[in-house]
Coordinates of C-alpha atoms and ligand atoms in Angstrom, one line a residue:
M169 CA 75.6 -151.0 -136.5
P170 CA 78.1 -148.4 -135.3
V171 CA 78.9 -148.4 -131.6
L172 CA 81.6 -146.7 -129.5
D173 CA 85.1 -148.2 -130.3
T174 CA 86.0 -149.0 -126.8
I175 CA 82.7 -150.8 -126.3
A176 CA 83.1 -152.7 -129.6
A177 CA 86.4 -154.0 -128.2
F178 CA 84.8 -155.5 -125.1
T179 CA 81.5 -156.7 -126.6
D180 CA 82.5 -160.3 -126.1
D181 CA 82.8 -159.7 -122.4
L182 CA 79.4 -158.0 -122.4
V183 CA 77.9 -161.1 -124.1
A184 CA 79.5 -163.3 -121.5
I185 CA 78.2 -161.2 -118.6
R186 CA 74.7 -161.2 -120.0
R187 CA 74.7 -165.0 -120.6
D188 CA 75.9 -165.6 -117.0
L189 CA 73.1 -163.3 -115.6
H190 CA 70.6 -165.0 -117.9
A191 CA 71.5 -168.5 -116.6
N192 CA 71.3 -167.3 -113.0
P193 CA 68.1 -165.1 -112.7
E194 CA 67.0 -163.7 -109.4
I195 CA 63.5 -162.4 -108.4
G196 CA 63.1 -158.8 -107.2
F197 CA 64.9 -158.0 -103.9
E198 CA 66.7 -161.3 -104.1
E199 CA 69.4 -160.1 -106.6
V200 CA 72.2 -161.0 -104.3
R201 CA 74.4 -162.8 -106.8
T202 CA 73.6 -160.2 -109.5
S203 CA 74.5 -157.3 -107.3
R204 CA 77.7 -159.0 -106.2
I205 CA 78.7 -159.3 -109.9
V206 CA 77.8 -155.7 -110.6
A207 CA 79.7 -154.4 -107.5
D208 CA 82.8 -156.5 -108.3
R209 CA 82.9 -155.4 -111.9
L210 CA 82.5 -151.7 -111.0
A211 CA 85.2 -151.9 -108.4
A212 CA 87.6 -153.6 -110.9
W213 CA 87.2 -150.6 -113.1
N214 CA 88.0 -148.2 -110.2
I215 CA 84.5 -147.0 -109.8
D216 CA 83.3 -146.2 -106.2
V217 CA 80.8 -148.8 -105.2
H218 CA 77.9 -148.4 -102.7
E219 CA 75.9 -151.6 -102.0
N220 CA 72.6 -152.5 -100.3
I221 CA 70.8 -149.3 -101.5
G222 CA 67.1 -150.0 -101.2
G223 CA 67.8 -153.7 -100.5
T224 CA 69.9 -155.3 -103.2
G225 CA 70.5 -152.1 -105.2
V226 CA 74.0 -150.9 -106.1
V227 CA 75.3 -147.4 -107.0
G228 CA 78.6 -146.7 -108.7
I229 CA 80.1 -143.2 -108.7
L230 CA 82.7 -142.1 -111.3
E231 CA 84.2 -138.6 -111.1
G232 CA 85.7 -137.1 -114.3
T233 CA 89.3 -135.9 -114.4
R234 CA 88.3 -132.3 -115.4
G235 CA 86.8 -131.3 -112.1
P236 CA 83.3 -130.6 -111.0
G237 CA 80.3 -130.4 -113.3
R238 CA 76.9 -131.9 -113.8
R239 CA 75.9 -135.2 -112.2
I240 CA 74.4 -137.5 -114.7
G241 CA 72.6 -140.7 -113.6
L242 CA 72.1 -143.9 -115.6
R243 CA 69.7 -146.5 -114.3
A244 CA 69.2 -150.2 -115.1
D245 CA 66.9 -152.8 -113.5
M246 CA 68.3 -156.2 -112.4
D247 CA 65.3 -158.5 -111.5
A248 CA 63.9 -161.6 -113.2
L249 CA 60.3 -162.9 -113.3
P250 CA 58.6 -166.0 -111.8
I251 CA 58.3 -167.7 -115.2
E252 CA 59.6 -171.1 -116.4
E253 CA 61.9 -170.6 -119.3
T254 CA 61.0 -172.6 -122.5
T255 CA 63.9 -171.5 -124.8
N256 CA 66.6 -174.0 -125.7
L257 CA 69.4 -171.5 -125.3
P258 CA 72.6 -173.1 -124.1
F259 CA 72.6 -170.4 -121.3
R260 CA 68.9 -170.8 -120.4
S261 CA 67.8 -170.3 -116.8
R262 CA 69.3 -172.9 -114.4
K263 CA 66.8 -171.8 -111.8
P264 CA 63.3 -173.6 -112.1
G265 CA 60.4 -171.1 -112.3
T266 CA 62.6 -168.1 -112.7
M267 CA 63.6 -166.3 -115.9
H268 CA 64.9 -163.1 -117.3
A269 CA 61.8 -162.8 -119.6
C270 CA 61.9 -159.0 -119.7
G271 CA 65.6 -158.6 -120.6
H272 CA 66.7 -157.0 -117.4
D273 CA 69.9 -159.2 -117.6
G274 CA 70.6 -157.2 -120.8
H275 CA 69.8 -153.8 -119.1
T276 CA 72.2 -154.6 -116.3
T277 CA 74.9 -155.6 -118.8
M278 CA 74.4 -152.5 -121.0
L279 CA 74.8 -150.2 -117.9
L280 CA 78.0 -152.1 -117.0
G281 CA 79.2 -151.6 -120.5
A282 CA 78.6 -147.8 -120.3
A283 CA 80.3 -147.7 -116.9
R284 CA 83.3 -149.5 -118.2
H285 CA 83.6 -147.2 -121.2
L286 CA 83.3 -144.1 -119.1
A287 CA 85.9 -145.5 -116.6
M288 CA 88.3 -145.9 -119.5
N289 CA 87.5 -142.3 -120.8
R290 CA 87.3 -140.2 -117.6
D291 CA 88.2 -137.0 -119.5
F292 CA 85.0 -135.3 -118.5
A293 CA 83.8 -132.6 -116.0
G294 CA 81.4 -133.8 -113.4
T295 CA 80.1 -137.2 -112.2
A296 CA 78.5 -140.2 -113.7
V297 CA 76.2 -142.0 -111.3
F298 CA 75.3 -145.7 -112.1
V299 CA 72.1 -146.9 -110.5
F300 CA 71.5 -150.7 -110.5
Q301 CA 68.0 -151.0 -109.3
P302 CA 66.3 -154.1 -107.8
A303 CA 62.7 -155.3 -108.1
E304 CA 61.3 -153.4 -111.0
E305 CA 58.5 -156.0 -111.7
G306 CA 55.8 -154.5 -109.5
L307 CA 57.7 -155.0 -106.3
G308 CA 58.7 -151.3 -105.7
G309 CA 62.5 -151.4 -106.2
A310 CA 62.6 -147.8 -107.4
R311 CA 60.6 -146.6 -104.4
A312 CA 62.8 -148.7 -102.1
M313 CA 66.0 -146.9 -103.4
L314 CA 64.3 -143.5 -103.1
A315 CA 63.2 -144.3 -99.5
D316 CA 66.9 -145.2 -98.9
R317 CA 67.6 -141.6 -99.9
L318 CA 69.1 -142.5 -103.2
F319 CA 69.2 -138.9 -104.6
E320 CA 70.1 -137.3 -101.3
R321 CA 73.2 -139.5 -101.0
F322 CA 74.0 -139.6 -104.7
P323 CA 72.6 -136.4 -106.2
C324 CA 71.8 -136.4 -109.9
D325 CA 70.9 -133.4 -112.1
E326 CA 69.5 -135.7 -114.8
I327 CA 68.9 -139.4 -115.1
Y328 CA 68.5 -141.7 -118.1
G329 CA 67.3 -145.3 -118.6
L330 CA 66.3 -147.7 -121.3
H331 CA 64.3 -150.8 -122.0
N332 CA 64.9 -153.4 -124.8
S333 CA 62.0 -153.8 -127.3
P334 CA 61.2 -156.8 -129.4
Y335 CA 58.5 -154.6 -131.0
L336 CA 61.0 -152.3 -132.8
E337 CA 63.5 -153.2 -135.5
P338 CA 67.1 -154.0 -134.3
G339 CA 68.9 -150.7 -133.7
Q340 CA 65.8 -148.5 -133.7
V341 CA 65.4 -146.2 -130.7
S342 CA 62.1 -144.7 -129.6
V343 CA 62.3 -141.7 -127.4
F344 CA 59.9 -138.7 -127.0
P345 CA 59.0 -136.1 -124.5
G346 CA 56.0 -136.2 -122.2
E347 CA 53.9 -139.2 -121.0
A348 CA 55.5 -142.4 -122.2
M349 CA 54.2 -145.2 -119.9
A350 CA 51.0 -145.5 -117.9
G351 CA 50.4 -145.2 -114.2
S352 CA 49.1 -148.4 -112.6
D353 CA 47.0 -149.4 -109.6
F354 CA 46.4 -152.9 -108.5
F355 CA 43.0 -153.7 -106.9
D356 CA 41.6 -156.5 -104.7
I357 CA 37.9 -157.1 -104.2
R358 CA 36.3 -159.4 -101.7
I359 CA 32.6 -160.3 -102.0
T360 CA 31.0 -161.9 -98.9
G361 CA 27.6 -163.6 -99.3
A362 CA 26.1 -166.5 -97.4
G363 CA 26.9 -170.1 -98.2
S364 CA 24.3 -172.7 -98.9
H365 CA 23.5 -175.9 -100.6
G366 CA 23.8 -175.6 -104.4
A367 CA 20.3 -176.9 -104.7
M368 CA 18.8 -174.4 -102.3
P369 CA 20.1 -171.0 -103.4
Q370 CA 17.1 -169.2 -101.9
V371 CA 18.5 -169.7 -98.4
G372 CA 21.9 -168.2 -99.3
R373 CA 23.3 -165.1 -100.9
D374 CA 25.5 -166.1 -103.9
P375 CA 28.8 -164.2 -104.2
I376 CA 29.5 -165.9 -107.6
V377 CA 26.5 -164.3 -109.2
A378 CA 27.4 -161.0 -107.7
A379 CA 31.1 -161.4 -108.9
T380 CA 30.1 -162.1 -112.5
A381 CA 27.7 -159.1 -112.5
L382 CA 30.4 -157.0 -111.0
V383 CA 33.0 -157.9 -113.7
S384 CA 30.5 -156.9 -116.4
A385 CA 29.5 -153.6 -114.6
L386 CA 33.2 -152.7 -114.1
Q387 CA 33.7 -152.9 -117.8
T388 CA 31.3 -150.0 -118.3
I389 CA 33.6 -147.5 -116.5
V390 CA 36.1 -147.2 -119.4
S391 CA 33.3 -147.4 -122.1
R392 CA 30.8 -145.0 -120.4
N393 CA 32.5 -142.9 -117.7
T394 CA 36.0 -141.9 -118.8
H395 CA 36.6 -139.4 -121.7
P396 CA 36.9 -141.3 -125.0
L397 CA 40.1 -139.4 -125.8
Q398 CA 41.8 -140.1 -122.4
A399 CA 43.4 -143.5 -122.2
A400 CA 42.3 -145.9 -119.5
V401 CA 42.4 -149.7 -119.0
L402 CA 40.5 -151.7 -116.4
S403 CA 41.4 -155.5 -116.4
V404 CA 40.0 -158.0 -114.0
T405 CA 42.8 -160.6 -114.1
Q406 CA 41.8 -162.9 -111.2
I407 CA 38.5 -164.4 -110.0
H408 CA 38.4 -167.1 -107.3
A409 CA 35.4 -168.8 -105.7
G410 CA 34.1 -172.1 -104.7
A411 CA 35.5 -175.7 -104.3
A412 CA 32.6 -178.1 -104.8
Y413 CA 29.8 -178.9 -107.3
N414 CA 27.0 -178.6 -104.8
V415 CA 28.1 -175.7 -102.5
I416 CA 27.4 -172.1 -103.0
P417 CA 30.5 -170.5 -101.4
E418 CA 30.5 -167.8 -98.8
E419 CA 33.0 -165.7 -100.6
A420 CA 34.5 -164.7 -104.0
T421 CA 37.6 -162.6 -104.6
L422 CA 38.6 -160.6 -107.7
A423 CA 41.8 -158.8 -108.5
G424 CA 43.2 -156.8 -111.4
T425 CA 44.8 -153.6 -112.6
V426 CA 43.9 -150.1 -113.7
R427 CA 46.1 -148.2 -116.2
F428 CA 45.8 -144.4 -117.0
F429 CA 47.9 -141.4 -117.9
A430 CA 45.9 -138.4 -116.4
P431 CA 45.7 -138.6 -112.6
E432 CA 42.1 -137.4 -112.7
V433 CA 41.3 -140.5 -114.9
G434 CA 42.9 -142.8 -112.3
T435 CA 40.8 -141.0 -109.6
L436 CA 37.6 -141.2 -111.6
V437 CA 38.1 -145.0 -112.2
Q438 CA 38.6 -145.6 -108.5
T439 CA 35.6 -143.6 -107.5
R440 CA 33.3 -145.4 -110.0
M441 CA 34.7 -148.8 -109.0
R442 CA 33.9 -148.0 -105.3
E443 CA 30.3 -146.9 -106.3
I444 CA 29.7 -150.0 -108.5
C445 CA 31.0 -152.3 -105.8
E446 CA 28.6 -150.7 -103.3
G447 CA 25.7 -150.9 -105.7
I448 CA 26.3 -154.5 -106.7
G449 CA 26.7 -155.4 -103.0
R450 CA 23.2 -153.9 -102.3
S451 CA 21.7 -155.5 -105.4
F452 CA 22.8 -159.0 -104.5
G453 CA 22.7 -158.8 -100.7
C454 CA 26.4 -159.3 -100.4
E455 CA 29.1 -157.3 -98.7
V456 CA 31.7 -156.0 -101.2
E457 CA 35.1 -154.5 -100.1
I458 CA 37.6 -153.1 -102.5
A459 CA 41.2 -152.0 -101.8
F460 CA 43.6 -150.2 -104.2
R461 CA 47.4 -150.1 -104.2
S462 CA 49.2 -147.6 -106.3
I463 CA 52.0 -149.5 -108.0
F464 CA 53.5 -147.3 -110.7
D465 CA 53.5 -143.6 -111.4
V466 CA 53.0 -142.3 -114.9
L467 CA 56.4 -142.2 -116.6
V468 CA 57.0 -138.7 -118.0
N469 CA 60.1 -137.9 -120.1
G470 CA 61.5 -134.4 -119.7
E471 CA 61.3 -132.2 -122.8
S472 CA 65.0 -131.3 -122.9
E473 CA 66.2 -134.7 -121.5
A474 CA 64.3 -136.6 -124.2
G475 CA 66.1 -134.4 -126.7
H476 CA 69.5 -135.2 -125.1
L477 CA 68.8 -138.9 -125.2
A478 CA 67.6 -138.7 -128.8
E479 CA 70.8 -136.8 -129.7
A480 CA 73.0 -139.4 -128.1
A481 CA 71.0 -142.2 -129.9
R482 CA 71.3 -140.5 -133.3
S483 CA 75.1 -140.4 -133.0
I484 CA 75.1 -144.2 -132.4
V485 CA 72.3 -145.6 -134.6
G486 CA 71.9 -142.8 -137.1
D487 CA 69.1 -140.2 -137.6
A488 CA 66.8 -142.6 -139.5
N489 CA 66.7 -145.1 -136.6
V490 CA 65.7 -142.6 -133.9
L491 CA 61.9 -142.4 -133.7
T492 CA 60.7 -139.3 -131.8
D493 CA 57.0 -139.4 -132.5
P494 CA 54.9 -140.0 -129.4
R495 CA 54.2 -143.7 -128.9
P496 CA 52.9 -143.9 -125.3
M497 CA 52.3 -147.4 -124.0
M498 CA 49.8 -148.7 -121.4
G499 CA 52.5 -150.8 -119.8
S500 CA 54.2 -149.4 -116.7
E501 CA 57.7 -148.9 -115.4
D502 CA 58.9 -147.9 -112.0
F503 CA 61.7 -145.7 -113.4
A504 CA 58.7 -143.2 -113.4
D505 CA 59.3 -142.8 -109.6
M506 CA 62.9 -141.7 -110.2
L507 CA 61.8 -139.3 -112.9
R508 CA 59.4 -137.7 -110.3
A509 CA 62.5 -136.8 -108.3
V510 CA 65.1 -136.0 -111.0
P511 CA 64.5 -134.8 -114.6
G512 CA 65.4 -137.4 -117.2
S513 CA 64.2 -139.6 -120.0
Y514 CA 63.7 -143.2 -120.9
C515 CA 64.0 -144.8 -124.3
W516 CA 63.2 -148.1 -126.0
I517 CA 65.9 -149.9 -128.1
G518 CA 64.9 -152.5 -130.7
H519 CA 66.6 -155.9 -131.1
S520 CA 66.3 -159.0 -133.2
G521 CA 64.1 -161.1 -130.8
T522 CA 60.4 -161.0 -131.8
V523 CA 58.8 -163.0 -128.9
P524 CA 56.9 -160.6 -126.6
L525 CA 58.3 -159.4 -123.3
H526 CA 57.2 -161.6 -120.3
N527 CA 56.7 -164.7 -122.6
P528 CA 58.5 -167.9 -121.5
A529 CA 60.1 -168.1 -124.9
F530 CA 61.4 -164.5 -124.9
V531 CA 64.9 -164.1 -126.4
L532 CA 66.9 -160.9 -126.2
G533 CA 68.9 -160.2 -129.5
E534 CA 72.4 -159.8 -128.2
E535 CA 73.3 -157.2 -130.8
I536 CA 71.5 -154.7 -128.6
L537 CA 74.2 -155.0 -125.9
P538 CA 76.9 -152.7 -127.4
V539 CA 74.3 -150.4 -128.9
G540 CA 72.5 -149.8 -125.6
A541 CA 75.8 -149.4 -123.7
S542 CA 77.0 -146.9 -126.3
V543 CA 73.8 -144.8 -126.1
L544 CA 74.0 -144.7 -122.3
A545 CA 77.7 -143.8 -122.4
K546 CA 77.2 -141.2 -125.1
V547 CA 74.5 -139.3 -123.3
V548 CA 76.8 -139.0 -120.3
E549 CA 79.7 -137.9 -122.4
N550 CA 77.6 -135.3 -124.2
R551 CA 76.2 -133.9 -121.0
L552 CA 79.5 -133.8 -119.2
A553 CA 81.6 -132.4 -122.1
A554 CA 83.9 -129.8 -120.5
Ligands
LIG665 NI1 61.1 -154.8 -118.1

């Protein structure tokens, strides 16, 4: 697979960086070692380094030698997941219960590769802005960087990012304009009844019966209330209650997630969930409280920026490997928050691993490293061509 020549020349180093990051994963906002490595590398290539942006985030600034021009951002995430790795890789995680199971070690490495290439080829007009983000996995790393005035301090006219994909063929790139990844809310529900002896339910108010009825009723929102042609997911992913065979507990708790593309669908689901909670509470004589947290915005790729990213990808992996048909996913990504502030685009790049993301046996095919680094470097070169 063709990659940029300079990047091909230091691919061994990219593999070494990625293996080191993989063996030493860090959970969101704890990426102290990772950001140290990123900052030291950037500094070694004469890139201006700004640390502790939004916690453990790092920003690198590289000015071209042809004077002022556009400011093009590239962003990668750095965090790992609370998963026990089950691969037998020689560089498997050395940290129990922590694993790069989403390939963010590779994303960080690819952005370092793009930065190194651009630092070696500074013959452009404008500025490259390298954004190494902490805590993508539902912990709000993008929002933390934005709250730390990321784009006020390091303005960008456009910003680009990528994610590895074990669901595409190696070297395939998927990028398209418009809604690409779903918005996401998390919810917590607490059902309070009245505890009693398991043999005398008539003197209590059973929160478990209410909880099971509630789970079933919530499933009617997507099937009966939202428009069939508008995507929505409602998953109850936790249910906790009780601790004994002969005790009806006082309380049951539920939790889960809602996914949607249209904001009005997200609002409709929340409204119906509140109504159903209230109704179930009345039906079963329990008190039902529900709380929502907005976790991820809908990720929307800019029309022209998706085109720029596709063009860069075509020059690396060839026309036939760049898929531009819309393939929105119900998964979520907090790069969406950065795209609310700055126009840009996100793409998926395939690799040889076939185990799903977030699986304990996930393996990132390393041939993706120079490809992703080349695509990122290329989009900056194209946009900053004098
Ligand atoms: Ni990820």
